[in-house]
Amino acid sequence: MEALVIPATDNTPLIDFNPETGELWIIGESFPDLAHEFYRPVVEWFQTYVASTRGPIFLKFKFSYFNTSTSKYIINFFSLAEGAVAAGRSIEVEWYYPAHDDNIKQNGIELSDGFNIVFSLKPY
Amino acid sequence: MTSDLLEFYKNMDAARILFAFKGTISQNMLTQLSVVLKQQAHEEPQMQILFGIFIELSQNVRHYSAEQSVDTQGKPYGVGVVTVSEEGAVYSISSGNAVAPETAERMAQYCQWLNTLDKAALQRLYKQRLLEDPPEGSKGAGVGLIEIARRSDFPLQFHIRDYKNNLKFLILNARVHKTAP
């Protein structure tokens, strides 16, 4: 499967999904004009990857800011990850947050709450 | 207008307006402004909150204003006004845009209801809406207002004014402390 790499812009994050290592990074600012136009292909890549491969997956979120319509897609990723984990897939979700930014940290805790996934907080 | 500019400036000064934008809320404007606000956010953590509220209010205007214009790519986008002002130790963020009368009424009731909820209830509602709404659904206004309400240090304020063409002008306002309490 081809890697998915979308360079960051001022309002969309870097997408760096590496099918070889299973490391899927989302890094930066996220307040796209139309969140679905940006995130739908990213989610679809993830679904295809989960369905067509077997190795461990490391889903790594490293946001400096995200808006509410991005939150829906973060939830979407957690939900898909939970489903895959239930089906036996190894998925680890890592939530990076600036050490000084309690908001991003709390957002990660709140959004992941209730999902049956391996979720770890990573200050940087 | 040029001769009135001093009056305009004095009014803005009296209202302690730090930033005001009127027109098509372009993504480019939001992006450029985010760069400026973020530089300040490094020194002032509250700026991050202010920025989040500003983005949600601006994107509401952009997606839901009943008055539209086209942006540089020819896409139709909402026209309105957004401001950031100071009220003593508080930052005040406001948006104003035209809406149908029934929308104005619905939004007013929604804000009133959000104001009755405490932070914990708002957090639960926020999560619940995110789980319920399919991501492809609305552009996000409902959830945006919940986020604004939970980040604000004061109740949401809203005003409905008569406007042209049988439309109403909806003003929404949120306020945060300049320094974290």
mmCIF file of C-alpha atoms in Angstrom:
data_model
loop_
_atom_site.group_PDB
_atom_site.id
_atom_site.type_symbol
_atom_site.label_atom_id
_atom_site.label_comp_id
_atom_site.label_asym_id
_atom_site.label_seq_id
_atom_site.Cartn_x
_atom_site.Cartn_y
_atom_site.Cartn_z
ATOM 1 C CA MET A 1 0.000 0.000 0.000
ATOM 2 C CA GLU A 2 1.205 3.481 -0.857
ATOM 3 C CA ALA A 3 2.204 5.859 1.899
ATOM 4 C CA LEU A 4 -0.136 8.785 2.510
ATOM 5 C CA VAL A 5 1.728 12.039 2.879
ATOM 6 C CA ILE A 6 -0.072 15.401 2.824
ATOM 7 C CA PRO A 7 2.147 18.388 3.654
ATOM 8 C CA ALA A 8 0.986 20.727 6.384
ATOM 9 C CA THR A 9 -0.625 24.078 5.590
ATOM 10 C CA ASP A 10 -1.440 26.936 7.950
ATOM 11 C CA ASN A 11 -4.777 25.348 8.761
ATOM 12 C CA THR A 12 -4.331 21.644 8.014
ATOM 13 C CA PRO A 13 -1.895 19.244 9.681
ATOM 14 C CA LEU A 14 0.838 17.131 8.169
ATOM 15 C CA ILE A 15 -0.465 13.659 7.396
ATOM 16 C CA ASP A 16 2.389 11.168 7.382
ATOM 17 C CA PHE A 17 1.048 7.620 7.214
ATOM 18 C CA ASN A 18 3.795 5.040 6.727
ATOM 19 C CA PRO A 19 2.392 1.633 5.735
ATOM 20 C CA GLU A 20 5.762 -0.096 6.325
ATOM 21 C CA THR A 21 6.229 0.855 9.967
ATOM 22 C CA GLY A 22 2.531 1.299 10.838
ATOM 23 C CA GLU A 23 3.360 4.745 12.208
ATOM 24 C CA LEU A 24 0.545 7.118 11.304
ATOM 25 C CA TRP A 25 1.296 10.713 12.275
ATOM 26 C CA ILE A 26 -1.066 13.690 12.249
ATOM 27 C CA ILE A 27 0.925 16.785 13.201
ATOM 28 C CA GLY A 28 0.099 20.481 13.487
ATOM 29 C CA GLU A 29 -2.801 22.902 13.261
ATOM 30 C CA SER A 30 -6.224 21.735 12.184
ATOM 31 C CA PHE A 31 -9.068 24.084 11.349
ATOM 32 C CA PRO A 32 -9.779 23.270 7.721
ATOM 33 C CA ASP A 33 -12.536 25.149 5.969
ATOM 34 C CA LEU A 34 -14.431 21.951 5.279
ATOM 35 C CA ALA A 35 -13.180 19.249 7.599
ATOM 36 C CA HIS A 36 -14.787 16.427 5.637
ATOM 37 C CA GLU A 37 -12.998 17.382 2.425
ATOM 38 C CA PHE A 38 -9.679 17.157 4.203
ATOM 39 C CA TYR A 39 -10.251 14.203 6.521
ATOM 40 C CA ARG A 40 -12.428 11.845 4.505
ATOM 41 C CA PRO A 41 -9.560 10.600 2.282
ATOM 42 C CA VAL A 42 -7.367 10.275 5.370
ATOM 43 C CA VAL A 43 -9.971 8.164 7.149
ATOM 44 C CA GLU A 44 -10.492 6.073 4.013
ATOM 45 C CA TRP A 45 -6.761 5.377 3.772
ATOM 46 C CA PHE A 46 -6.809 4.247 7.395
ATOM 47 C CA GLN A 47 -9.792 1.939 6.827
ATOM 48 C CA THR A 48 -8.154 0.364 3.808
ATOM 49 C CA TYR A 49 -4.894 -0.036 5.706
ATOM 50 C CA VAL A 50 -6.614 -1.735 8.637
ATOM 51 C CA ALA A 51 -8.496 -4.051 6.298
ATOM 52 C CA SER A 52 -5.587 -5.025 4.068
ATOM 53 C CA THR A 53 -2.630 -5.383 6.484
ATOM 54 C CA ARG A 54 -1.942 -7.136 9.782
ATOM 55 C CA GLY A 55 0.968 -5.429 11.546
ATOM 56 C CA PRO A 56 0.792 -3.223 14.628
ATOM 57 C CA ILE A 57 -0.452 0.312 14.147
ATOM 58 C CA PHE A 58 0.738 3.397 15.996
ATOM 59 C CA LEU A 59 -1.713 6.244 15.602
ATOM 60 C CA LYS A 60 0.097 9.420 16.642
ATOM 61 C CA PHE A 61 -1.733 12.700 17.114
ATOM 62 C CA LYS A 62 0.401 15.788 17.644
ATOM 63 C CA PHE A 63 -1.898 18.792 17.410
ATOM 64 C CA SER A 64 -1.025 22.346 18.350
ATOM 65 C CA TYR A 65 -4.646 23.380 17.813
ATOM 66 C CA PHE A 66 -7.781 21.782 16.369
ATOM 67 C CA ASN A 67 -11.334 23.039 15.929
ATOM 68 C CA THR A 68 -14.586 21.269 16.731
ATOM 69 C CA SER A 69 -15.150 19.860 13.250
ATOM 70 C CA THR A 70 -11.710 18.231 13.496
ATOM 71 C CA SER A 71 -12.783 16.693 16.820
ATOM 72 C CA LYS A 72 -15.393 14.671 14.975
ATOM 73 C CA TYR A 73 -12.678 13.046 12.902
ATOM 74 C CA ILE A 74 -10.487 12.348 15.912
ATOM 75 C CA ILE A 75 -13.500 10.546 17.406
ATOM 76 C CA ASN A 76 -13.921 8.792 14.081
ATOM 77 C CA PHE A 77 -10.334 7.490 14.255
ATOM 78 C CA PHE A 78 -10.801 6.317 17.857
ATOM 79 C CA SER A 79 -13.979 4.531 16.884
ATOM 80 C CA LEU A 80 -12.366 2.777 13.914
ATOM 81 C CA ALA A 81 -9.361 1.868 16.074
ATOM 82 C CA GLU A 82 -11.632 0.408 18.736
ATOM 83 C CA GLY A 83 -13.368 -1.743 16.142
ATOM 84 C CA ALA A 84 -10.065 -3.003 14.778
ATOM 85 C CA VAL A 85 -8.734 -3.743 18.274
ATOM 86 C CA ALA A 86 -11.890 -5.724 19.020
ATOM 87 C CA ALA A 87 -11.166 -7.740 15.882
ATOM 88 C CA GLY A 88 -7.683 -8.557 17.203
ATOM 89 C CA ARG A 89 -5.532 -5.808 15.700
ATOM 90 C CA SER A 90 -2.739 -4.226 17.723
ATOM 91 C CA ILE A 91 -3.273 -0.448 17.748
ATOM 92 C CA GLU A 92 -1.679 2.071 20.061
ATOM 93 C CA VAL A 93 -2.913 5.638 20.127
ATOM 94 C CA GLU A 94 -0.402 8.251 21.254
ATOM 95 C CA TRP A 95 -1.557 11.770 22.081
ATOM 96 C CA TYR A 96 1.229 14.339 22.017
ATOM 97 C CA TYR A 97 0.651 17.689 23.653
ATOM 98 C CA PRO A 98 2.818 20.724 24.376
ATOM 99 C CA ALA A 99 3.891 20.404 28.026
ATOM 100 C CA HIS A 100 2.578 23.931 28.708
ATOM 101 C CA ASP A 101 -0.794 23.337 27.042
ATOM 102 C CA ASP A 102 -3.297 21.768 29.374
ATOM 103 C CA ASN A 103 -6.131 22.232 26.856
ATOM 104 C CA ILE A 104 -4.745 19.888 24.245
ATOM 105 C CA LYS A 105 -3.994 17.335 26.953
ATOM 106 C CA GLN A 106 -7.504 17.532 28.436
ATOM 107 C CA ASN A 107 -9.032 17.383 24.978
ATOM 108 C CA GLY A 108 -7.212 14.122 24.319
ATOM 109 C CA ILE A 109 -8.367 12.635 27.610
ATOM 110 C CA GLU A 110 -11.975 13.684 27.013
ATOM 111 C CA LEU A 111 -12.172 12.555 23.395
ATOM 112 C CA SER A 112 -10.601 9.144 24.082
ATOM 113 C CA ASP A 113 -12.714 8.551 27.190
ATOM 114 C CA GLY A 114 -15.033 5.584 26.786
ATOM 115 C CA PHE A 115 -13.164 4.025 23.876
ATOM 116 C CA ASN A 116 -11.647 0.619 24.428
ATOM 117 C CA ILE A 117 -8.227 1.486 23.025
ATOM 118 C CA VAL A 118 -4.649 1.724 24.253
ATOM 119 C CA PHE A 119 -4.216 5.470 24.711
ATOM 120 C CA SER A 120 -1.137 7.199 26.049
ATOM 121 C CA LEU A 121 -0.364 10.845 26.738
ATOM 122 C CA LYS A 122 2.985 12.140 25.536
ATOM 123 C CA PRO A 123 4.094 15.589 26.668
ATOM 124 C CA TYR A 124 6.714 17.271 24.514
ATOM 125 C CA MET B 1 -16.622 57.804 4.536
ATOM 126 C CA THR B 2 -13.138 59.332 4.695
ATOM 127 C CA SER B 3 -14.404 62.322 6.652
ATOM 128 C CA ASP B 4 -16.207 59.981 9.074
ATOM 129 C CA LEU B 5 -13.170 57.846 9.669
ATOM 130 C CA LEU B 6 -12.167 59.749 12.790
ATOM 131 C CA GLU B 7 -15.606 59.175 14.322
ATOM 132 C CA PHE B 8 -15.343 55.542 13.380
ATOM 133 C CA TYR B 9 -11.919 55.339 15.000
ATOM 134 C CA LYS B 10 -13.143 57.078 18.147
ATOM 135 C CA ASN B 11 -16.069 54.668 18.423
ATOM 136 C CA MET B 12 -13.763 51.693 18.090
ATOM 137 C CA ASP B 13 -11.398 53.190 20.614
ATOM 138 C CA ALA B 14 -14.229 53.850 23.080
ATOM 139 C CA ALA B 15 -15.398 50.254 22.622
ATOM 140 C CA ARG B 16 -11.801 49.071 23.282
ATOM 141 C CA ILE B 17 -11.790 47.115 20.045
ATOM 142 C CA LEU B 18 -8.530 45.261 19.485
ATOM 143 C CA PHE B 19 -9.560 43.658 16.244
ATOM 144 C CA ALA B 20 -12.515 43.958 13.910
ATOM 145 C CA PHE B 21 -13.254 42.424 10.561
ATOM 146 C CA LYS B 22 -16.271 43.013 8.366
ATOM 147 C CA GLY B 23 -16.837 41.212 5.107
ATOM 148 C CA THR B 24 -16.403 37.739 3.698
ATOM 149 C CA ILE B 25 -14.808 35.617 6.378
ATOM 150 C CA SER B 26 -12.220 33.952 4.189
ATOM 151 C CA GLN B 27 -10.217 30.974 5.291
ATOM 152 C CA ASN B 28 -7.158 32.986 4.351
ATOM 153 C CA MET B 29 -8.089 35.763 6.763
ATOM 154 C CA LEU B 30 -8.607 33.230 9.549
ATOM 155 C CA THR B 31 -5.295 31.596 8.767
ATOM 156 C CA GLN B 32 -3.330 34.845 8.715
ATOM 157 C CA LEU B 33 -4.913 35.978 11.924
ATOM 158 C CA SER B 34 -4.160 32.669 13.583
ATOM 159 C CA VAL B 35 -0.467 33.284 12.979
ATOM 160 C CA VAL B 36 -0.657 36.640 14.768
ATOM 161 C CA LEU B 37 -2.745 35.349 17.666
ATOM 162 C CA LYS B 38 -0.553 32.305 18.091
ATOM 163 C CA GLN B 39 2.555 34.392 18.528
ATOM 164 C CA GLN B 40 0.804 36.094 21.414
ATOM 165 C CA ALA B 41 -0.507 32.779 22.712
ATOM 166 C CA HIS B 42 3.030 31.768 23.587
ATOM 167 C CA GLU B 43 3.171 34.501 26.173
ATOM 168 C CA GLU B 44 -0.483 34.364 27.099
ATOM 169 C CA PRO B 45 -2.109 30.943 27.398
ATOM 170 C CA GLN B 46 -5.561 32.553 27.451
ATOM 171 C CA MET B 47 -4.940 33.641 23.862
ATOM 172 C CA GLN B 48 -5.269 29.995 22.840
ATOM 173 C CA ILE B 49 -8.786 29.959 24.338
ATOM 174 C CA LEU B 50 -9.592 33.283 22.708
ATOM 175 C CA PHE B 51 -8.325 31.971 19.397
ATOM 176 C CA GLY B 52 -10.454 28.811 19.636
ATOM 177 C CA ILE B 53 -13.598 30.846 20.332
ATOM 178 C CA PHE B 54 -12.729 33.261 17.551
ATOM 179 C CA ILE B 55 -12.328 30.425 15.033
ATOM 180 C CA GLU B 56 -15.629 28.784 15.978
ATOM 181 C CA LEU B 57 -17.562 32.070 15.805
ATOM 182 C CA SER B 58 -15.915 33.045 12.514
ATOM 183 C CA GLN B 59 -16.552 29.661 10.923
ATOM 184 C CA ASN B 60 -20.202 29.962 11.997
ATOM 185 C CA VAL B 61 -20.466 33.268 10.128
ATOM 186 C CA ARG B 62 -18.621 31.807 7.189
ATOM 187 C CA HIS B 63 -20.917 28.806 6.873
ATOM 188 C CA TYR B 64 -24.265 30.101 8.096
ATOM 189 C CA SER B 65 -24.650 33.784 7.324
ATOM 190 C CA ALA B 66 -27.745 34.508 5.232
ATOM 191 C CA GLU B 67 -25.733 37.166 3.412
ATOM 192 C CA GLN B 68 -23.223 35.699 1.036
ATOM 193 C CA SER B 69 -20.437 36.784 -1.200
ATOM 194 C CA VAL B 70 -17.902 34.846 -3.224
ATOM 195 C CA ASP B 71 -14.313 34.340 -2.158
ATOM 196 C CA THR B 72 -11.258 34.491 -4.397
ATOM 197 C CA GLN B 73 -11.921 30.963 -5.657
ATOM 198 C CA GLY B 74 -15.497 31.844 -6.568
ATOM 199 C CA LYS B 75 -17.007 29.855 -3.688
ATOM 200 C CA PRO B 76 -19.953 31.434 -1.852
ATOM 201 C CA TYR B 77 -19.206 32.351 1.739
ATOM 202 C CA GLY B 78 -20.927 34.098 4.574
ATOM 203 C CA VAL B 79 -20.526 37.788 5.191
ATOM 204 C CA GLY B 80 -20.568 39.244 8.675
ATOM 205 C CA VAL B 81 -18.540 40.937 11.346
ATOM 206 C CA VAL B 82 -16.232 39.577 14.050
ATOM 207 C CA THR B 83 -14.589 41.584 16.797
ATOM 208 C CA VAL B 84 -12.276 41.111 19.728
ATOM 209 C CA SER B 85 -12.429 43.772 22.405
ATOM 210 C CA GLU B 86 -11.316 44.413 25.972
ATOM 211 C CA GLU B 87 -13.668 44.916 28.884
ATOM 212 C CA GLY B 88 -11.424 45.495 31.859
ATOM 213 C CA ALA B 89 -9.818 42.171 32.751
ATOM 214 C CA VAL B 90 -11.862 40.333 30.136
ATOM 215 C CA TYR B 91 -11.534 39.635 26.427
ATOM 216 C CA SER B 92 -14.823 39.800 24.589
ATOM 217 C CA ILE B 93 -15.282 38.020 21.257
ATOM 218 C CA SER B 94 -18.345 38.759 19.139
ATOM 219 C CA SER B 95 -19.793 37.805 15.799
ATOM 220 C CA GLY B 96 -22.678 39.304 13.872
ATOM 221 C CA ASN B 97 -24.399 38.115 10.746
ATOM 222 C CA ALA B 98 -27.729 38.011 8.951
ATOM 223 C CA VAL B 99 -29.988 35.001 9.531
ATOM 224 C CA ALA B 100 -33.576 34.020 8.805
ATOM 225 C CA PRO B 101 -35.924 34.990 11.693
ATOM 226 C CA GLU B 102 -36.565 31.350 12.620
ATOM 227 C CA THR B 103 -32.833 30.663 12.747
ATOM 228 C CA ALA B 104 -32.317 33.657 15.032
ATOM 229 C CA GLU B 105 -35.013 32.364 17.364
ATOM 230 C CA ARG B 106 -33.590 28.844 17.347
ATOM 231 C CA MET B 107 -30.056 30.079 18.051
ATOM 232 C CA ALA B 108 -31.284 32.296 20.886
ATOM 233 C CA GLN B 109 -33.059 29.362 22.493
ATOM 234 C CA TYR B 110 -30.022 27.163 21.995
ATOM 235 C CA CYS B 111 -27.733 29.732 23.684
ATOM 236 C CA GLN B 112 -30.208 30.155 26.529
ATOM 237 C CA TRP B 113 -30.255 26.417 27.062
ATOM 238 C CA LEU B 114 -26.448 26.134 26.911
ATOM 239 C CA ASN B 115 -26.237 28.866 29.559
ATOM 240 C CA THR B 116 -28.202 26.678 31.972
ATOM 241 C CA LEU B 117 -25.612 23.886 31.763
ATOM 242 C CA ASP B 118 -22.514 23.714 33.960
ATOM 243 C CA LYS B 119 -19.055 22.866 32.608
ATOM 244 C CA ALA B 120 -19.392 19.154 33.301
ATOM 245 C CA ALA B 121 -22.739 18.982 31.522
ATOM 246 C CA LEU B 122 -21.354 20.951 28.574
ATOM 247 C CA GLN B 123 -18.440 18.533 28.352
ATOM 248 C CA ARG B 124 -20.790 15.539 28.300
ATOM 249 C CA LEU B 125 -22.996 17.215 25.693
ATOM 250 C CA TYR B 126 -19.973 18.021 23.553
ATOM 251 C CA LYS B 127 -18.794 14.410 23.595
ATOM 252 C CA GLN B 128 -22.294 13.091 22.993
ATOM 253 C CA ARG B 129 -22.803 15.339 19.936
ATOM 254 C CA LEU B 130 -19.461 14.308 18.500
ATOM 255 C CA LEU B 131 -20.402 10.665 18.852
ATOM 256 C CA GLU B 132 -23.902 11.148 17.426
ATOM 257 C CA ASP B 133 -23.224 13.390 14.461
ATOM 258 C CA PRO B 134 -21.835 11.666 11.444
ATOM 259 C CA PRO B 135 -18.669 13.573 10.495
ATOM 260 C CA GLU B 136 -20.101 14.182 7.034
ATOM 261 C CA GLY B 137 -23.189 15.812 8.526
ATOM 262 C CA SER B 138 -23.506 19.461 9.440
ATOM 263 C CA LYS B 139 -20.596 21.774 9.082
ATOM 264 C CA GLY B 140 -20.464 21.781 12.845
ATOM 265 C CA ALA B 141 -22.273 24.817 14.236
ATOM 266 C CA GLY B 142 -24.062 23.042 17.071
ATOM 267 C CA VAL B 143 -20.892 21.547 18.457
ATOM 268 C CA GLY B 144 -19.039 24.808 17.868
ATOM 269 C CA LEU B 145 -21.379 26.696 20.186
ATOM 270 C CA ILE B 146 -21.057 24.040 22.882
ATOM 271 C CA GLU B 147 -17.287 24.419 22.664
ATOM 272 C CA ILE B 148 -17.595 28.211 22.907
ATOM 273 C CA ALA B 149 -19.866 27.903 25.957
ATOM 274 C CA ARG B 150 -17.523 25.548 27.774
ATOM 275 C CA ARG B 151 -14.420 27.638 27.079
ATOM 276 C CA SER B 152 -16.094 30.889 28.138
ATOM 277 C CA ASP B 153 -15.761 32.238 31.656
ATOM 278 C CA PHE B 154 -19.174 33.915 31.446
ATOM 279 C CA PRO B 155 -22.604 33.030 29.998
ATOM 280 C CA LEU B 156 -23.015 33.428 26.245
ATOM 281 C CA GLN B 157 -24.684 36.664 25.235
ATOM 282 C CA PHE B 158 -26.892 37.024 22.196
ATOM 283 C CA HIS B 159 -28.881 39.818 20.635
ATOM 284 C CA ILE B 160 -31.309 39.774 17.748
ATOM 285 C CA ARG B 161 -31.848 42.956 15.770
ATOM 286 C CA ASP B 162 -34.110 43.716 12.831
ATOM 287 C CA TYR B 163 -32.213 43.792 9.585
ATOM 288 C CA LYS B 164 -32.995 44.319 5.944
ATOM 289 C CA ASN B 165 -34.933 41.984 3.597
ATOM 290 C CA ASN B 166 -36.945 40.491 6.487
ATOM 291 C CA LEU B 167 -33.766 39.055 7.917
ATOM 292 C CA LYS B 168 -32.555 39.328 11.494
ATOM 293 C CA PHE B 169 -29.061 40.264 12.559
ATOM 294 C CA LEU B 170 -27.751 37.764 15.097
ATOM 295 C CA ILE B 171 -25.020 38.885 17.494
ATOM 296 C CA LEU B 172 -23.235 36.266 19.578
ATOM 297 C CA ASN B 173 -20.728 37.081 22.270
ATOM 298 C CA ALA B 174 -18.386 35.097 24.482
ATOM 299 C CA ARG B 175 -16.003 36.384 27.161
ATOM 300 C CA VAL B 176 -12.887 35.012 28.784
ATOM 301 C CA HIS B 177 -10.614 36.285 31.539
ATOM 302 C CA LYS B 178 -7.387 37.811 30.244
ATOM 303 C CA THR B 179 -5.444 35.748 32.730
ATOM 304 C CA ALA B 180 -6.488 32.293 33.862
ATOM 305 C CA PRO B 181 -8.407 32.584 37.174
#
